Short mmCIF file of C-alpha atoms in Angstrom, two decimals:
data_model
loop_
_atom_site.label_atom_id
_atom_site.label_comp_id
_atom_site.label_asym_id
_atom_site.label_seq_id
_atom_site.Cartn_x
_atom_site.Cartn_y
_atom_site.Cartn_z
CA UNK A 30 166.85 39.50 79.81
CA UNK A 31 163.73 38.83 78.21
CA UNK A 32 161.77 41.87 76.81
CA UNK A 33 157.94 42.40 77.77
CA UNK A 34 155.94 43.50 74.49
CA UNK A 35 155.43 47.00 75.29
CA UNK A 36 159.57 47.40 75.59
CA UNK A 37 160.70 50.03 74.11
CA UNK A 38 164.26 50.55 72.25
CA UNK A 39 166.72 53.04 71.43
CA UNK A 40 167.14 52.10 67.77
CA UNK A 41 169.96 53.89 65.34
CA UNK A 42 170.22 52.51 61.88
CA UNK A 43 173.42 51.86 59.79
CA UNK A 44 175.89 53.08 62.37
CA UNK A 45 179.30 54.39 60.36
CA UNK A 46 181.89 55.41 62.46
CA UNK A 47 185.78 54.30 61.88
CA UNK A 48 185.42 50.44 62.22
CA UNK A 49 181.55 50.46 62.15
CA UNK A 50 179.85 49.26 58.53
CA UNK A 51 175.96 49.66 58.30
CA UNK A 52 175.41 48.10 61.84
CA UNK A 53 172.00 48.22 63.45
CA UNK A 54 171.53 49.00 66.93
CA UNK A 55 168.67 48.23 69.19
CA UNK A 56 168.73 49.21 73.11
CA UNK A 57 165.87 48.44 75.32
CA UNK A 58 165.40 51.28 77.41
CA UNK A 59 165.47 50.90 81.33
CA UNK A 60 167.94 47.87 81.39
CA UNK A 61 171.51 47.00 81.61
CA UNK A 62 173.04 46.45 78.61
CA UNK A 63 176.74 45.52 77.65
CA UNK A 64 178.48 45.90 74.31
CA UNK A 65 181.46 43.58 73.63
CA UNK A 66 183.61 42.88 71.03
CA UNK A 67 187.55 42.34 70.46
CA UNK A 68 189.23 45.24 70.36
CA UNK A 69 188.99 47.52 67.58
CA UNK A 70 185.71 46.19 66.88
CA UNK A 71 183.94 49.84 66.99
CA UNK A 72 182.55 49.52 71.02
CA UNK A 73 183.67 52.99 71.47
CA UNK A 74 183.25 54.08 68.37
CA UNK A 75 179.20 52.67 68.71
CA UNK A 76 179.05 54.28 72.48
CA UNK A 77 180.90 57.30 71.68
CA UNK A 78 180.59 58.20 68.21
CA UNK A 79 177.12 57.23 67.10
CA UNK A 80 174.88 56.71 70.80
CA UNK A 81 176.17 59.83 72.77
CA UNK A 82 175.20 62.44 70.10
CA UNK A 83 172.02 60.47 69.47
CA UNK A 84 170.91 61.22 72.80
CA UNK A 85 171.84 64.72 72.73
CA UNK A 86 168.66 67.04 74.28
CA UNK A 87 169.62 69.16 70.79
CA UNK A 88 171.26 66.51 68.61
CA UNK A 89 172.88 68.11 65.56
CA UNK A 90 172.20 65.76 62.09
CA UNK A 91 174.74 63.53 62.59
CA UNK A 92 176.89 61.38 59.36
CA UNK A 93 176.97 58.56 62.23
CA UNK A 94 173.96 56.86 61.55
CA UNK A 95 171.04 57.57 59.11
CA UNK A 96 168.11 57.23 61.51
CA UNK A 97 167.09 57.51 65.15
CA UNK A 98 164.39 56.03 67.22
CA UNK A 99 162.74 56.29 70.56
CA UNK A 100 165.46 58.56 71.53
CA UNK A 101 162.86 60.97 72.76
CA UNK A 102 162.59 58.58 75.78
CA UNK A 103 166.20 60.26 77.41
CA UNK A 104 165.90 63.20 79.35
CA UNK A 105 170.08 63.28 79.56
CA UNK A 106 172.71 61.60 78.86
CA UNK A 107 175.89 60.80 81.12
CA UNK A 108 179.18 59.40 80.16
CA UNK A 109 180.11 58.24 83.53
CA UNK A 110 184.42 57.43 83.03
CA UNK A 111 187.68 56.55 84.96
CA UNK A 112 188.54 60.46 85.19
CA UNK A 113 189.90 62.73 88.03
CA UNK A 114 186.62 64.28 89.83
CA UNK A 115 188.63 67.06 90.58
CA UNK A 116 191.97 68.98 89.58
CA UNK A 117 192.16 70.69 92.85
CA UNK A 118 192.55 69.99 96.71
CA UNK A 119 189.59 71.76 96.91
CA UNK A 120 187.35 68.88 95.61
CA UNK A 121 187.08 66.18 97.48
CA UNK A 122 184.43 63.15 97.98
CA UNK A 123 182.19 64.77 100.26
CA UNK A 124 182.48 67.82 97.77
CA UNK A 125 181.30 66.02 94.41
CA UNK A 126 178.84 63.83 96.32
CA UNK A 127 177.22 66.89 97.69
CA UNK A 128 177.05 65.87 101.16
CA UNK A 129 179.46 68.66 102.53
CA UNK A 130 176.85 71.36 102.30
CA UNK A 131 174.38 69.66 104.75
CA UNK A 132 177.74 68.53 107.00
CA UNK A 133 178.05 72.27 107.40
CA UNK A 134 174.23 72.87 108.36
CA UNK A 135 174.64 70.59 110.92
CA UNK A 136 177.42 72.60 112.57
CA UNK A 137 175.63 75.69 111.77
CA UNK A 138 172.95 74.72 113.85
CA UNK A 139 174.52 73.58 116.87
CA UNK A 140 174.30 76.11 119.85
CA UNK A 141 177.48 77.08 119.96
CA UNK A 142 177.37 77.75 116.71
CA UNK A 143 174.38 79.54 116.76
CA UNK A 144 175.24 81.67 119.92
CA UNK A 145 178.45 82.85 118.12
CA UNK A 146 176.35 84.07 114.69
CA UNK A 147 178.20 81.62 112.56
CA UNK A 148 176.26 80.05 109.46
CA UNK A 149 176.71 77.73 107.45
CA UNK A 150 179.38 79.30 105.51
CA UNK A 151 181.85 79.88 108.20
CA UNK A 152 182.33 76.22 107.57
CA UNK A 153 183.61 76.14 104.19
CA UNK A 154 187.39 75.99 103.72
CA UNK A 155 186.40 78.02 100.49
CA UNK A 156 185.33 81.25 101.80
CA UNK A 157 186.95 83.34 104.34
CA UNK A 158 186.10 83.73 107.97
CA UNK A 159 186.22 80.79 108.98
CA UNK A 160 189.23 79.39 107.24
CA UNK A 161 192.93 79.91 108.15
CA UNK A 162 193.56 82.86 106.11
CA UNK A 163 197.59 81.63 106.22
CA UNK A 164 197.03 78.84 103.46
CA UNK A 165 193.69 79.98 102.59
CA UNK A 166 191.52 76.77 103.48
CA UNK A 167 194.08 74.52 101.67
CA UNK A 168 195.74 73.04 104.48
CA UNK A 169 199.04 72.96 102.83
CA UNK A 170 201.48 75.68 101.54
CA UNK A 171 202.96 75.79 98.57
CA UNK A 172 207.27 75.61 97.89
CA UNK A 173 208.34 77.14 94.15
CA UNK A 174 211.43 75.65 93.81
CA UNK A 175 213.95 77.15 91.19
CA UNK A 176 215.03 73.63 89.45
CA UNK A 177 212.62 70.91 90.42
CA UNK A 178 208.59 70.47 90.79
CA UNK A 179 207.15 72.64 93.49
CA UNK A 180 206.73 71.24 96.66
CA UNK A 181 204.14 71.25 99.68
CA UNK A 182 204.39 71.19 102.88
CA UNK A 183 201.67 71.20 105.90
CA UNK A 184 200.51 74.75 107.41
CA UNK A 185 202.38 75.81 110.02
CA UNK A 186 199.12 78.06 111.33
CA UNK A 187 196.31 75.65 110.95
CA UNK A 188 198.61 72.24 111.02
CA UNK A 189 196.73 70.87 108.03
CA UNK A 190 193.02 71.66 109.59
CA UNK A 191 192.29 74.11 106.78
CA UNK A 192 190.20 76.17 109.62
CA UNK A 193 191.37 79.00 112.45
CA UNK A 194 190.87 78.10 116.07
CA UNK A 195 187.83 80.06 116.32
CA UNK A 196 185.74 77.83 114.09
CA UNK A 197 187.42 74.75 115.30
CA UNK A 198 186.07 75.42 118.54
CA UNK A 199 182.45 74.37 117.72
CA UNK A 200 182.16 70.85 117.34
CA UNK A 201 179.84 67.96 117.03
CA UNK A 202 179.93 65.22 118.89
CA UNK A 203 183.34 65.77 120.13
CA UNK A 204 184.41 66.61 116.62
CA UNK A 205 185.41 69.61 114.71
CA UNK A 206 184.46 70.49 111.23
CA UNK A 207 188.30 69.42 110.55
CA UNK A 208 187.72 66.46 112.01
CA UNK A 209 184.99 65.15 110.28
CA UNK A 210 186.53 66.11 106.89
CA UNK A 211 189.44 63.65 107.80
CA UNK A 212 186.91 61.00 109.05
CA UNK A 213 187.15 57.44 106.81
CA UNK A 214 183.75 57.29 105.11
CA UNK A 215 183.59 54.08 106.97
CA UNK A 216 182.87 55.75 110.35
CA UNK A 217 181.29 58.51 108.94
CA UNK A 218 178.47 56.46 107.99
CA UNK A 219 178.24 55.73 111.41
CA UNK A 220 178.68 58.94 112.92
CA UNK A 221 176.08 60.89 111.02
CA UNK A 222 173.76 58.00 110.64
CA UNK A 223 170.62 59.92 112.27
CA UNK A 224 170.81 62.29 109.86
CA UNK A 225 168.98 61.00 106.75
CA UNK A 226 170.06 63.44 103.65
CA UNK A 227 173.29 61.92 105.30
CA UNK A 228 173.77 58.44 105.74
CA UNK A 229 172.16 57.37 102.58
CA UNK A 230 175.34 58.31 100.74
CA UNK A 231 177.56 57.77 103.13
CA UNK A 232 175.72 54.05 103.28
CA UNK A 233 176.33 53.88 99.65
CA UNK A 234 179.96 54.99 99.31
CA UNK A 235 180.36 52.17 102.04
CA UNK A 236 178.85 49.31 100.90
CA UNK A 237 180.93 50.15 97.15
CA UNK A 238 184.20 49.27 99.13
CA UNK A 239 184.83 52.75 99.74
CA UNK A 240 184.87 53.33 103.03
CA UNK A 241 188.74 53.77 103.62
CA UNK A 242 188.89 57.02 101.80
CA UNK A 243 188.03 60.32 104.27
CA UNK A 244 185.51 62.49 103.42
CA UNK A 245 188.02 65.47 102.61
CA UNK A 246 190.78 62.75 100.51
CA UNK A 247 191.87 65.55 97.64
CA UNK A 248 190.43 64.33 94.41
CA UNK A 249 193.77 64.75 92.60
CA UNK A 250 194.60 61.24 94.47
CA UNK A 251 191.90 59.06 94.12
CA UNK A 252 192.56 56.42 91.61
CA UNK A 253 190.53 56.44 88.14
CA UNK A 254 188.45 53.17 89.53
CA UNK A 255 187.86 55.67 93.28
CA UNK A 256 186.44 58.35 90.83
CA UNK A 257 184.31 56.37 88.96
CA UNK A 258 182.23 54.83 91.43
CA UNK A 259 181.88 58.04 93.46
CA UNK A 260 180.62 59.40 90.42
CA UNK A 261 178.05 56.47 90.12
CA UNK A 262 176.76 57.22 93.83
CA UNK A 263 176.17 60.91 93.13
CA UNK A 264 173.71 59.97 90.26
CA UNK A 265 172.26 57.56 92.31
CA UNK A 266 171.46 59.94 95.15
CA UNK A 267 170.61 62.58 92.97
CA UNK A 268 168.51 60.28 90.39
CA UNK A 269 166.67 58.86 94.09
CA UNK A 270 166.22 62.09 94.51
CA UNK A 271 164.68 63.20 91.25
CA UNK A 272 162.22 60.25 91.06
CA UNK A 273 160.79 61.27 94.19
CA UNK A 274 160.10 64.81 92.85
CA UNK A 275 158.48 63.11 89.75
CA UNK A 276 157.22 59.73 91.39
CA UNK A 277 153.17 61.33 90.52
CA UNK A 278 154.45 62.27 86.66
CA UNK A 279 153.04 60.27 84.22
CA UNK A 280 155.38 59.61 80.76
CA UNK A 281 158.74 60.73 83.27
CA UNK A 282 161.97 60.90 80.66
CA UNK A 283 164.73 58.87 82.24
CA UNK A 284 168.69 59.37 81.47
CA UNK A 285 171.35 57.49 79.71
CA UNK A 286 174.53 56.15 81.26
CA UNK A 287 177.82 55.28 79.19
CA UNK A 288 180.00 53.53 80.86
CA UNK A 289 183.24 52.55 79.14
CA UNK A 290 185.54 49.69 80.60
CA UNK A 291 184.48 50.05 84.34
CA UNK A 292 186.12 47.21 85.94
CA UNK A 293 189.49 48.49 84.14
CA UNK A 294 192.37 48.32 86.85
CA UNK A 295 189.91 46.59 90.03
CA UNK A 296 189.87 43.97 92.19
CA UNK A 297 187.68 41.31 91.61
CA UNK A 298 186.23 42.03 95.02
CA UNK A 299 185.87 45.86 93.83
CA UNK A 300 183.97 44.45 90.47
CA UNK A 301 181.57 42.45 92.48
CA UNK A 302 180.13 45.72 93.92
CA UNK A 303 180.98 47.66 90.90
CA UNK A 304 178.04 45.50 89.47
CA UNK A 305 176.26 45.82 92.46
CA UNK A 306 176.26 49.58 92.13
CA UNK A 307 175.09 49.37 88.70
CA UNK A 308 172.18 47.22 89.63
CA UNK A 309 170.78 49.79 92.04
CA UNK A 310 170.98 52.31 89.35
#
């Protein structure tokens, strides 16, 4: 795309790293940029090795390159990759997207709720009280066997709900707290859709071809191509987010996204609004 005069760049000068000889780089700041090359051409090496420290808030003298420009421009930098968003059951997408906290507002302020004392945290499958206390908000027990991998199997007490019957009892809409967690995003997006600090994500994780995974799908499964674009909606909500708290600052410091190899592993359907997600970044 054609740069207006007053562009700026992210400049580093004679980039060394492994493959990389003397090379010049020059990034206009606040577009979409790709780096190609056959492999073993230095792309990660470039993205990794010599832009990523670069754009360090602290950046230690680096051997990488000799000299940096503009780089004063980046508030942060994120390297945004095909890894798990989560090791445990615990995590899931309405976890890392941050959306779970205000799901459990809404139930806290329901009258039923409300008329029992319960807040916000008697909703958390984290905490107790409001969990079953049997497989402590995990929904599934764990088997040690003596000669092969441990197994699990689903809770006898809660039968995979992850809550007791007393907190089960309040519900939305005809739904329980459980309930929504195993919800496709899909129809979440329609269920909670008058509920703005809601249904913008939920939108979002939609429209990315996401909407068949459930709000409470245990990160541990999600493919590497799932994680990665749930990771690009949170920065979009929370980057929406931040410009609105600095829309009136004059000289606002944006961030830096690396994203290595996105479309590794997806459908072309999937890439399409890969790309579209990027756009709206």
């Amino acid at each position: 795309r054609t740069m207006a005069k007053n562009q700026k760049s992210l400049v580093l000068k004679c980039c060394t790293a492994n493959n990389l000889k003397k090379v010049d780089l020059s990034i206009p700041i606040g577009r979409l940029t790709v780096l190609t090359g056959v492999s073993g051409s230095g792309k990660s090496s470039l993205m990794h090795g010599c832009l990523a420290p670069a754009a360090q808030v602290n950046p230690k003298k680096s051997t990488t390159y000799t000299k940096a420009e503009n780089f004063d421009q980046i508030a942060a930098v994120y390297e945004v990759d095909q890894s798990p968003i989560g090791k445990t059951s615990r995590s899931c997408p309405a976890t890392y997207v941050g959306i779970f906290d205000d799901i459990r507002k809404v139930f806290a302020q329901l009258p039923e709720a409300r008329a029992r004392g319960y807040e916000a945290t008697r909703f958390s499958f984290n905490t107790e009280g409001g969990r079953c206390e049997e497989c402590k908000g995990n929904g599934r027990i764990k088997l040690e066997m003596d000669f092969l991998p441990s197994a699990w199997i689903p809770c006898e007490i809660c039968q995979g709900k992850r809550y007791n019957s007393a907190t089960l009892e309040v519900t939305y809409k005809d739904q329980s707290i459980a309930d929504v967690l195993a919800m496709p995003i899909e129809e979440a997006a329609r269920f909670f859709e008058t509920h703005s600090r809601l249904a913008e994500p939920l939108r979002l994780l939609n429209e990315t071809g996401l909407g068949y995974l459930t709000l409470g799908q245990a990160s541990p499964t999600l493919s590497g191509g799932e994680a990665q674009r749930i990771k690009l909606i949170s920065e979009i909500a929370r980057g929406r987010s931040l410009r609105k708290r600095m829309a009136n600052l004059k000289n606002a410091k944006g961030n830096l996204y690396l994203i290595e190899e996105p479309t590794v592993g997806l459908h072309l359907g999937d890439v399409r609004r890969l790309i579209d997600v990027l756009h709206r970044m």
